[in-house]
Coordinates of C-alpha atoms and ligand atoms in Angstrom, one line a residue:
M1 CA -91.8 53.9 1.9
L2 CA -95.5 52.4 2.5
I3 CA -97.9 53.9 5.1
G4 CA -101.1 51.6 6.1
V5 CA -104.5 53.5 6.8
V6 CA -106.4 51.4 9.0
G7 CA -109.4 51.4 11.6
K8 CA -112.8 50.2 11.7
P9 CA -115.5 51.2 9.1
S10 CA -116.6 54.6 8.2
V11 CA -114.1 56.7 10.4
G12 CA -112.8 58.2 7.4
K13 CA -109.9 56.2 6.1
S14 CA -110.6 56.6 2.6
T15 CA -111.2 60.3 3.2
F16 CA -108.3 60.7 4.8
F17 CA -106.5 58.8 1.7
K18 CA -108.3 60.6 -0.9
A19 CA -107.1 64.0 0.7
A20 CA -103.5 62.6 0.7
T21 CA -103.2 61.5 -2.6
M22 CA -106.2 63.1 -4.7
M23 CA -106.8 59.6 -5.8
N24 CA -110.5 59.2 -6.8
V25 CA -111.8 56.6 -4.2
E26 CA -115.2 55.6 -3.2
I27 CA -116.2 57.1 0.0
A28 CA -119.8 56.6 1.7
N29 CA -121.4 56.3 5.0
Y30 CA -122.2 52.9 5.2
P31 CA -119.6 50.0 6.4
F32 CA -117.2 48.5 4.3
T33 CA -117.1 50.7 1.3
T34 CA -113.7 49.8 0.8
I35 CA -113.4 46.2 0.2
K36 CA -110.1 46.3 -2.1
P37 CA -107.3 48.2 -0.9
N38 CA -106.6 51.3 -2.7
R39 CA -102.7 52.3 -3.2
A40 CA -101.5 55.5 -4.1
V41 CA -99.0 58.1 -3.8
G42 CA -99.0 60.9 -1.0
F43 CA -96.3 63.4 0.0
V44 CA -94.5 64.5 3.2
K45 CA -93.3 68.4 3.0
V46 CA -90.0 69.3 3.6
N47 CA -88.4 72.9 3.5
C48 CA -86.6 72.7 0.1
V49 CA -83.2 73.6 -0.2
D50 CA -83.5 75.2 -3.6
Q51 CA -84.1 78.7 -1.3
E52 CA -80.5 78.4 0.4
F53 CA -79.3 78.3 -3.4
E54 CA -81.3 80.8 -4.5
I55 CA -82.6 78.6 -7.3
Q56 CA -86.0 77.1 -8.2
C57 CA -86.2 73.3 -8.3
T58 CA -88.1 71.3 -10.8
P59 CA -88.7 67.8 -8.9
R60 CA -88.8 64.7 -11.2
E61 CA -91.5 63.6 -8.8
G62 CA -93.5 65.5 -6.2
Y63 CA -93.8 69.0 -6.8
C64 CA -92.3 72.3 -4.8
V65 CA -94.5 75.4 -3.9
N66 CA -93.3 78.3 -2.3
H67 CA -89.9 76.4 -1.8
K68 CA -92.1 73.7 0.4
R69 CA -90.9 70.3 -1.2
F70 CA -93.5 67.5 -1.6
V71 CA -91.8 64.1 -1.2
P72 CA -93.5 61.0 -2.5
V73 CA -94.3 58.4 -0.1
E74 CA -96.8 55.3 -0.9
L75 CA -99.9 55.0 1.1
I76 CA -102.4 52.0 1.6
D77 CA -106.1 52.3 2.3
V78 CA -107.8 49.1 3.3
A79 CA -111.0 47.5 4.2
G80 CA -112.4 48.3 8.1
L81 CA -112.0 46.0 10.8
V82 CA -114.3 45.8 13.6
P83 CA -114.0 43.6 16.8
G84 CA -113.5 40.2 16.5
A85 CA -111.8 40.5 13.0
H86 CA -109.6 37.8 13.5
E87 CA -112.6 35.3 14.1
G88 CA -114.1 36.3 11.0
K89 CA -116.3 38.8 11.8
G90 CA -117.1 41.8 9.6
K91 CA -114.9 41.4 6.6
G92 CA -112.4 39.4 8.6
N93 CA -108.7 40.6 8.6
Q94 CA -107.6 38.6 5.4
F95 CA -107.1 41.9 3.7
L96 CA -104.3 42.9 6.6
D97 CA -101.8 41.1 4.7
D98 CA -101.9 44.0 2.3
L99 CA -100.4 45.7 4.9
N100 CA -97.4 43.4 5.6
Q101 CA -94.7 45.9 3.9
A102 CA -95.9 48.8 5.6
H103 CA -93.2 50.8 7.5
A104 CA -96.3 52.3 9.6
L105 CA -99.6 52.4 10.3
I106 CA -102.3 55.7 10.5
H107 CA -105.2 54.5 13.1
V108 CA -108.1 56.5 12.1
I109 CA -110.7 56.9 14.6
D110 CA -113.8 58.8 14.3
I111 CA -113.2 61.3 17.0
S112 CA -116.9 62.6 17.2
G113 CA -118.5 59.1 18.0
S114 CA -120.8 59.3 15.2
V115 CA -120.0 55.7 14.3
N116 CA -120.8 52.5 16.4
E117 CA -118.0 49.6 16.7
N118 CA -119.6 48.1 13.6
G119 CA -118.8 51.3 11.8
E120 CA -122.9 52.2 11.5
S121 CA -123.9 55.7 11.9
V122 CA -125.2 56.9 15.3
E123 CA -125.9 60.1 16.5
P124 CA -122.6 62.4 17.3
L125 CA -121.1 61.9 20.5
S126 CA -123.1 59.1 21.1
Y127 CA -120.6 56.3 20.9
D128 CA -117.5 56.7 22.9
P129 CA -114.1 56.5 20.5
L130 CA -111.9 56.0 23.2
Y131 CA -112.9 52.4 23.0
D132 CA -111.6 52.1 19.2
V133 CA -107.9 52.1 20.3
E134 CA -107.7 49.0 22.3
F135 CA -109.8 46.7 19.9
L136 CA -108.1 47.9 17.2
E137 CA -104.6 47.3 18.7
N138 CA -105.7 44.1 19.8
E139 CA -106.8 43.1 16.3
L140 CA -103.6 44.0 14.6
D141 CA -101.6 41.9 17.5
M142 CA -104.1 38.7 16.7
W143 CA -103.0 39.6 13.0
Y144 CA -99.2 39.2 13.9
L145 CA -100.1 36.1 16.0
G146 CA -102.0 34.3 13.2
I147 CA -98.6 34.9 11.1
I148 CA -96.4 33.7 14.1
K149 CA -98.3 30.8 14.5
K150 CA -98.4 29.4 10.9
G151 CA -95.7 26.9 10.8
W152 CA -94.4 27.6 14.3
A153 CA -93.8 24.2 15.9
K154 CA -91.9 23.6 12.8
F155 CA -89.9 26.4 13.0
V156 CA -89.3 25.8 16.7
R157 CA -87.8 22.4 15.9
T158 CA -85.7 23.4 13.4
C159 CA -84.2 26.2 15.3
K160 CA -83.6 23.7 18.1
V161 CA -82.0 21.1 15.6
E162 CA -79.9 23.2 13.9
N163 CA -79.1 25.3 16.7
L164 CA -79.9 28.7 15.2
E165 CA -79.7 32.1 17.1
T166 CA -83.1 32.9 17.4
Y167 CA -83.3 36.5 16.6
K168 CA -81.9 35.7 13.3
A169 CA -84.3 32.9 12.8
V170 CA -87.3 34.9 13.5
S171 CA -86.2 37.9 11.5
N172 CA -85.8 35.6 8.6
Q173 CA -89.4 34.0 9.2
L174 CA -90.8 37.2 9.6
S175 CA -89.1 39.4 7.2
G176 CA -92.4 39.8 5.0
L177 CA -93.7 41.8 8.4
R178 CA -90.6 43.9 8.2
V179 CA -89.3 42.4 11.3
T180 CA -85.4 43.1 10.8
E181 CA -83.0 41.2 12.9
D182 CA -82.2 44.6 14.9
I183 CA -86.2 44.5 15.9
A184 CA -85.9 40.6 17.0
K185 CA -82.7 41.1 19.1
T186 CA -84.2 43.8 20.8
I187 CA -87.9 41.9 21.6
M188 CA -85.8 38.5 22.2
K189 CA -84.2 40.0 25.0
D190 CA -87.3 39.9 27.2
F191 CA -88.1 36.2 26.1
S192 CA -86.5 33.1 27.1
K193 CA -84.2 31.7 24.2
D194 CA -85.6 28.2 24.4
L195 CA -88.7 28.4 22.2
T196 CA -90.2 25.3 23.1
T197 CA -91.0 26.7 26.5
W198 CA -93.0 29.5 25.3
S199 CA -96.6 29.5 26.6
E200 CA -99.9 30.6 24.5
A201 CA -99.6 34.3 26.6
E202 CA -96.0 34.8 25.8
L203 CA -96.6 34.1 22.1
K204 CA -99.4 36.7 22.2
R205 CA -96.9 39.1 24.2
F206 CA -94.4 38.4 21.4
A207 CA -96.7 39.2 18.7
H208 CA -97.9 42.2 20.4
E209 CA -93.8 43.5 20.9
L210 CA -93.2 42.6 17.1
R211 CA -95.9 44.8 15.7
T212 CA -95.4 47.6 17.7
F213 CA -91.7 47.7 16.8
S214 CA -92.2 46.7 12.9
K215 CA -95.1 48.9 12.8
P216 CA -95.0 51.9 14.5
M217 CA -98.2 53.5 14.7
L218 CA -100.1 57.0 15.3
I219 CA -103.6 57.9 15.9
V220 CA -105.5 60.4 13.6
A221 CA -108.5 61.7 15.4
N222 CA -110.9 62.5 12.7
K223 CA -114.2 64.3 11.9
A224 CA -112.9 66.8 14.6
D225 CA -114.9 69.2 12.5
I226 CA -118.2 68.1 14.1
P227 CA -119.4 70.3 17.1
G228 CA -118.2 68.8 20.5
A229 CA -115.6 66.2 18.9
S230 CA -112.7 68.5 20.5
K231 CA -113.7 67.3 23.8
N232 CA -113.1 63.9 22.8
V233 CA -109.8 64.9 21.6
E234 CA -108.6 65.9 25.0
R235 CA -110.0 62.9 26.7
L236 CA -108.3 60.6 23.9
K237 CA -105.1 62.5 24.8
S238 CA -105.2 62.4 28.5
K239 CA -105.6 58.6 28.3
Y240 CA -103.2 57.6 25.9
P241 CA -100.5 60.4 26.7
S242 CA -97.4 58.3 25.2
S243 CA -99.3 58.1 21.5
I244 CA -99.1 60.4 19.2
I245 CA -102.6 61.9 18.5
I246 CA -103.7 64.3 15.5
P247 CA -106.5 66.0 15.8
C248 CA -107.8 66.1 11.9
S249 CA -110.6 66.9 9.6
A250 CA -109.9 64.9 6.4
I251 CA -113.1 66.2 4.9
S252 CA -111.6 69.8 5.1
E253 CA -108.5 69.0 3.6
L254 CA -110.2 67.5 0.9
T255 CA -112.4 70.4 0.3
L256 CA -109.4 72.8 0.6
K257 CA -107.3 71.0 -1.7
E258 CA -110.1 70.5 -4.4
A259 CA -110.9 74.1 -4.2
D260 CA -107.1 74.9 -4.9
K261 CA -107.5 72.6 -7.7
S262 CA -110.4 74.4 -9.4
R263 CA -108.7 77.7 -8.4
F264 CA -110.9 79.1 -6.1
L265 CA -108.3 79.6 -3.6
N266 CA -104.5 79.2 -2.9
Y267 CA -103.9 76.4 -0.2
I268 CA -100.6 74.6 0.4
P269 CA -101.3 71.5 1.8
G270 CA -100.6 71.4 5.9
D271 CA -100.6 75.2 5.8
S272 CA -102.5 77.2 8.6
S273 CA -104.5 79.2 6.4
F274 CA -105.6 79.6 2.7
E275 CA -106.4 82.7 0.3
V276 CA -109.5 83.0 -1.7
V277 CA -109.0 84.1 -5.0
K278 CA -112.4 83.8 -6.6
E279 CA -115.6 85.2 -5.9
L280 CA -117.6 82.4 -4.3
L281 CA -121.1 81.5 -3.8
P282 CA -122.6 82.4 -0.1
D283 CA -122.6 78.3 0.5
Q284 CA -119.0 78.0 -0.2
E285 CA -118.0 81.0 1.4
K286 CA -119.6 79.5 4.7
G287 CA -118.2 76.4 4.2
L288 CA -114.7 77.7 4.2
E289 CA -115.3 80.0 7.2
Y290 CA -116.3 77.1 9.1
I291 CA -113.0 75.2 8.1
K292 CA -111.3 78.4 9.0
K293 CA -112.6 79.0 12.2
N294 CA -113.3 75.7 13.5
I295 CA -110.6 73.3 12.2
L296 CA -107.1 75.7 11.0
D297 CA -107.8 78.3 13.8
Q298 CA -108.3 75.7 16.3
F299 CA -106.0 73.1 15.7
G300 CA -103.4 74.9 13.1
H301 CA -103.9 72.2 10.5
T302 CA -106.2 70.0 9.1
G303 CA -104.1 67.4 10.1
V304 CA -103.5 65.4 6.9
Q305 CA -100.4 66.4 6.3
E306 CA -99.3 66.5 9.8
A307 CA -99.9 63.0 10.2
L308 CA -97.8 61.8 7.3
N309 CA -95.1 64.2 8.3
I310 CA -95.0 63.0 11.7
V311 CA -94.8 59.5 10.6
V312 CA -92.0 59.8 8.5
F313 CA -89.8 62.4 10.4
D314 CA -90.8 61.5 14.1
L315 CA -92.4 58.1 14.2
L316 CA -89.9 56.2 11.8
D317 CA -87.0 59.0 12.2
Y318 CA -86.4 59.8 8.6
I319 CA -84.4 62.1 6.8
A320 CA -84.7 64.0 3.7
V321 CA -81.3 64.3 1.7
F322 CA -80.9 65.9 -1.7
P323 CA -78.5 64.6 -4.5
G324 CA -76.6 67.6 -5.9
G325 CA -73.2 68.7 -7.1
L326 CA -71.1 71.4 -6.4
G327 CA -71.8 74.5 -9.0
K328 CA -74.1 72.0 -10.6
M329 CA -77.7 71.2 -9.5
I330 CA -79.2 70.4 -12.6
D331 CA -79.5 66.9 -14.0
S332 CA -79.3 65.4 -17.7
N333 CA -82.9 66.0 -18.3
G334 CA -82.7 69.6 -17.4
R335 CA -84.0 69.3 -14.1
T336 CA -83.0 71.5 -11.2
L337 CA -82.5 69.4 -7.6
A338 CA -84.5 66.4 -9.4
D339 CA -84.6 64.1 -6.4
C340 CA -85.2 64.3 -2.8
F341 CA -84.6 60.9 -0.9
L342 CA -86.0 59.7 2.3
L343 CA -83.4 57.8 4.4
P344 CA -83.8 56.4 7.9
C345 CA -81.7 58.5 10.5
G346 CA -78.4 56.9 11.2
S347 CA -77.7 56.6 7.4
T348 CA -74.2 57.2 6.1
A349 CA -72.6 58.8 3.0
L350 CA -72.0 55.5 1.6
D351 CA -75.9 54.5 2.2
F352 CA -76.9 57.6 0.2
A353 CA -74.5 56.3 -2.8
Y354 CA -76.0 52.9 -2.9
K355 CA -79.4 54.3 -2.6
L356 CA -78.8 56.5 -5.8
H357 CA -77.1 53.7 -7.7
T358 CA -75.5 50.2 -6.7
D359 CA -72.3 51.2 -8.9
F360 CA -71.7 54.4 -7.0
G361 CA -72.1 52.5 -3.7
E362 CA -69.6 49.8 -4.9
N363 CA -67.3 52.5 -6.3
F364 CA -67.6 55.1 -3.8
V365 CA -64.4 57.3 -3.4
K366 CA -65.8 60.3 -1.7
A367 CA -68.5 62.3 -0.9
I368 CA -69.4 66.4 -0.9
D369 CA -71.5 68.0 1.6
V370 CA -72.3 70.8 -1.0
K371 CA -73.7 73.3 1.6
K372 CA -70.4 73.0 3.4
R373 CA -68.3 72.8 0.4
I374 CA -66.4 70.0 2.1
P375 CA -65.2 66.4 1.1
V376 CA -66.6 63.7 3.8
G377 CA -66.3 59.9 4.0
K378 CA -68.1 56.7 3.6
E379 CA -69.3 56.6 7.3
H380 CA -70.0 60.4 7.1
L381 CA -73.5 60.7 9.2
L382 CA -76.3 62.8 7.2
K383 CA -78.7 65.2 8.3
N384 CA -82.1 66.0 7.5
L385 CA -82.0 68.5 4.3
D386 CA -78.6 67.6 3.6
V387 CA -77.3 68.3 -0.3
I388 CA -74.9 65.7 -1.3
E389 CA -72.8 64.8 -4.2
I390 CA -70.9 61.4 -4.5
K391 CA -67.8 60.8 -6.5
A392 CA -67.1 57.5 -7.6
S393 CA -64.2 56.0 -9.6
K394 CA -66.4 54.8 -12.6
Ligands
LIG401 N1 -117.6 65.2 9.3 C1 -116.8 64.7 9.0 N2 -117.2 63.7 8.3 C2 -116.4 62.8 7.4 C3 -114.7 63.3 7.7 N3 -114.0 62.2 6.9 C4 -115.2 61.4 6.3 N4 -116.3 61.7 6.3 C5 -117.5 60.8 6.5 O1 -117.4 59.7 7.0 C6 -118.2 58.6 6.1 C7 -117.3 57.7 5.7 O2 -116.0 58.1 4.8 P1 -115.3 57.2 4.4 O3 -114.1 57.9 4.1 O4 -116.0 56.1 3.0 O5 -114.7 56.0 5.5 P2 -114.0 54.6 5.8 O6 -113.4 54.3 6.9 O7 -112.8 54.2 4.4 O8 -115.1 53.5 5.6 P3 -114.9 52.1 5.0 O9 -114.5 52.0 3.6 O10 -116.0 51.7 4.8 O11 -114.2 51.2 6.0 C8 -118.5 59.6 4.9 O12 -119.8 60.1 4.6 C9 -117.5 60.6 4.8 O13 -118.1 61.8 4.0 C10 -114.3 64.3 8.0 O14 -113.4 64.8 8.3 N5 -115.3 64.8 9.0
LIG402 MG1 -112.8 53.2 2.7

């Protein structure tokens, strides 16, 4: 699972990325601080099943606090995009190729309006951040269009000469962008099967459809901590009622996580509160009070963990499934409920067996729903937070 963090320069992409992964990356208030992409592991938060079995898990990857399990997902933070990037403005859009394999994108915008279209600092609330949604989506469409157009004429000829199923050929051609046969088939329904008749406008519409299907995106309205910014959150929500928009203060999440790491306070990522456990300096106390009053009490969270969870479980519709065994939750390394896998909704017991190991898939005999203590077959549909044991013949 790979999630890309995109947006114009200086909106807080790297701050969001650092808050999610705790990787030490460069953050600064001038455009193009990030040029080379940063990649690191962040986490989605799920209700750990260990509580239901009255045990304490010891994850191989990620961690578990108070029966909240943090399951790894990979994040990539790239350079900022400016309007006209596809024509080479700013740093251009060549770096977008690093996002080819992303399952979904998080579009970070500076909802406080303190960064202009080129990513330069301006007075808070002096720039209208609503403009950013359209321009960024257009740049992403142009990125897809550029990829589609590469070798398009030759591709159209081959499809015609060899009489290929167009949706299969398209997904084959664009599999690098995670365009599956299903996605191509759904989109191609609205387009002529004869690719030779497609106009430039149709190609652009096609690029847009492919992009929205293969890289679903949510909007993170960052810097919501700046006074007056919440007004823009409401304006954004009413302009884009069908988009998922998460108010966020990446800097607050980072502050809380760093304070937790230094043992000044206890904070579980995504929670609506924290508990101070050490005496603080007056400035630190003031800063935390600000976060509590203006972010946690107002939005219920800082937005970072919320955004990752919504991407994986709502936008991508994934479920979390634990491998386990009837009466034996400990693996050969002594780890309890060592793993938790993220799978697309609609995955079957057999898909899960293959995810564990090809041998389990090939030699599948049956699976056991460990919570219900019943055997299930290959085609059994898995649910979020299932615990499944696979029985294989070898
Ligand atoms: N008030 C506030 N400032 C933030 C927040 N997130 C980031 N910033 C500030 O915004 C500036 C830019 O942050 P970065 O994370 O470097 O932004 P970026 O989008 O990665 O920028 P580029 O790499 O240049 O594209 C820095 O001064 C951050 O401290 C936030 O949640 N609230
Ligand atoms: Mg950056």
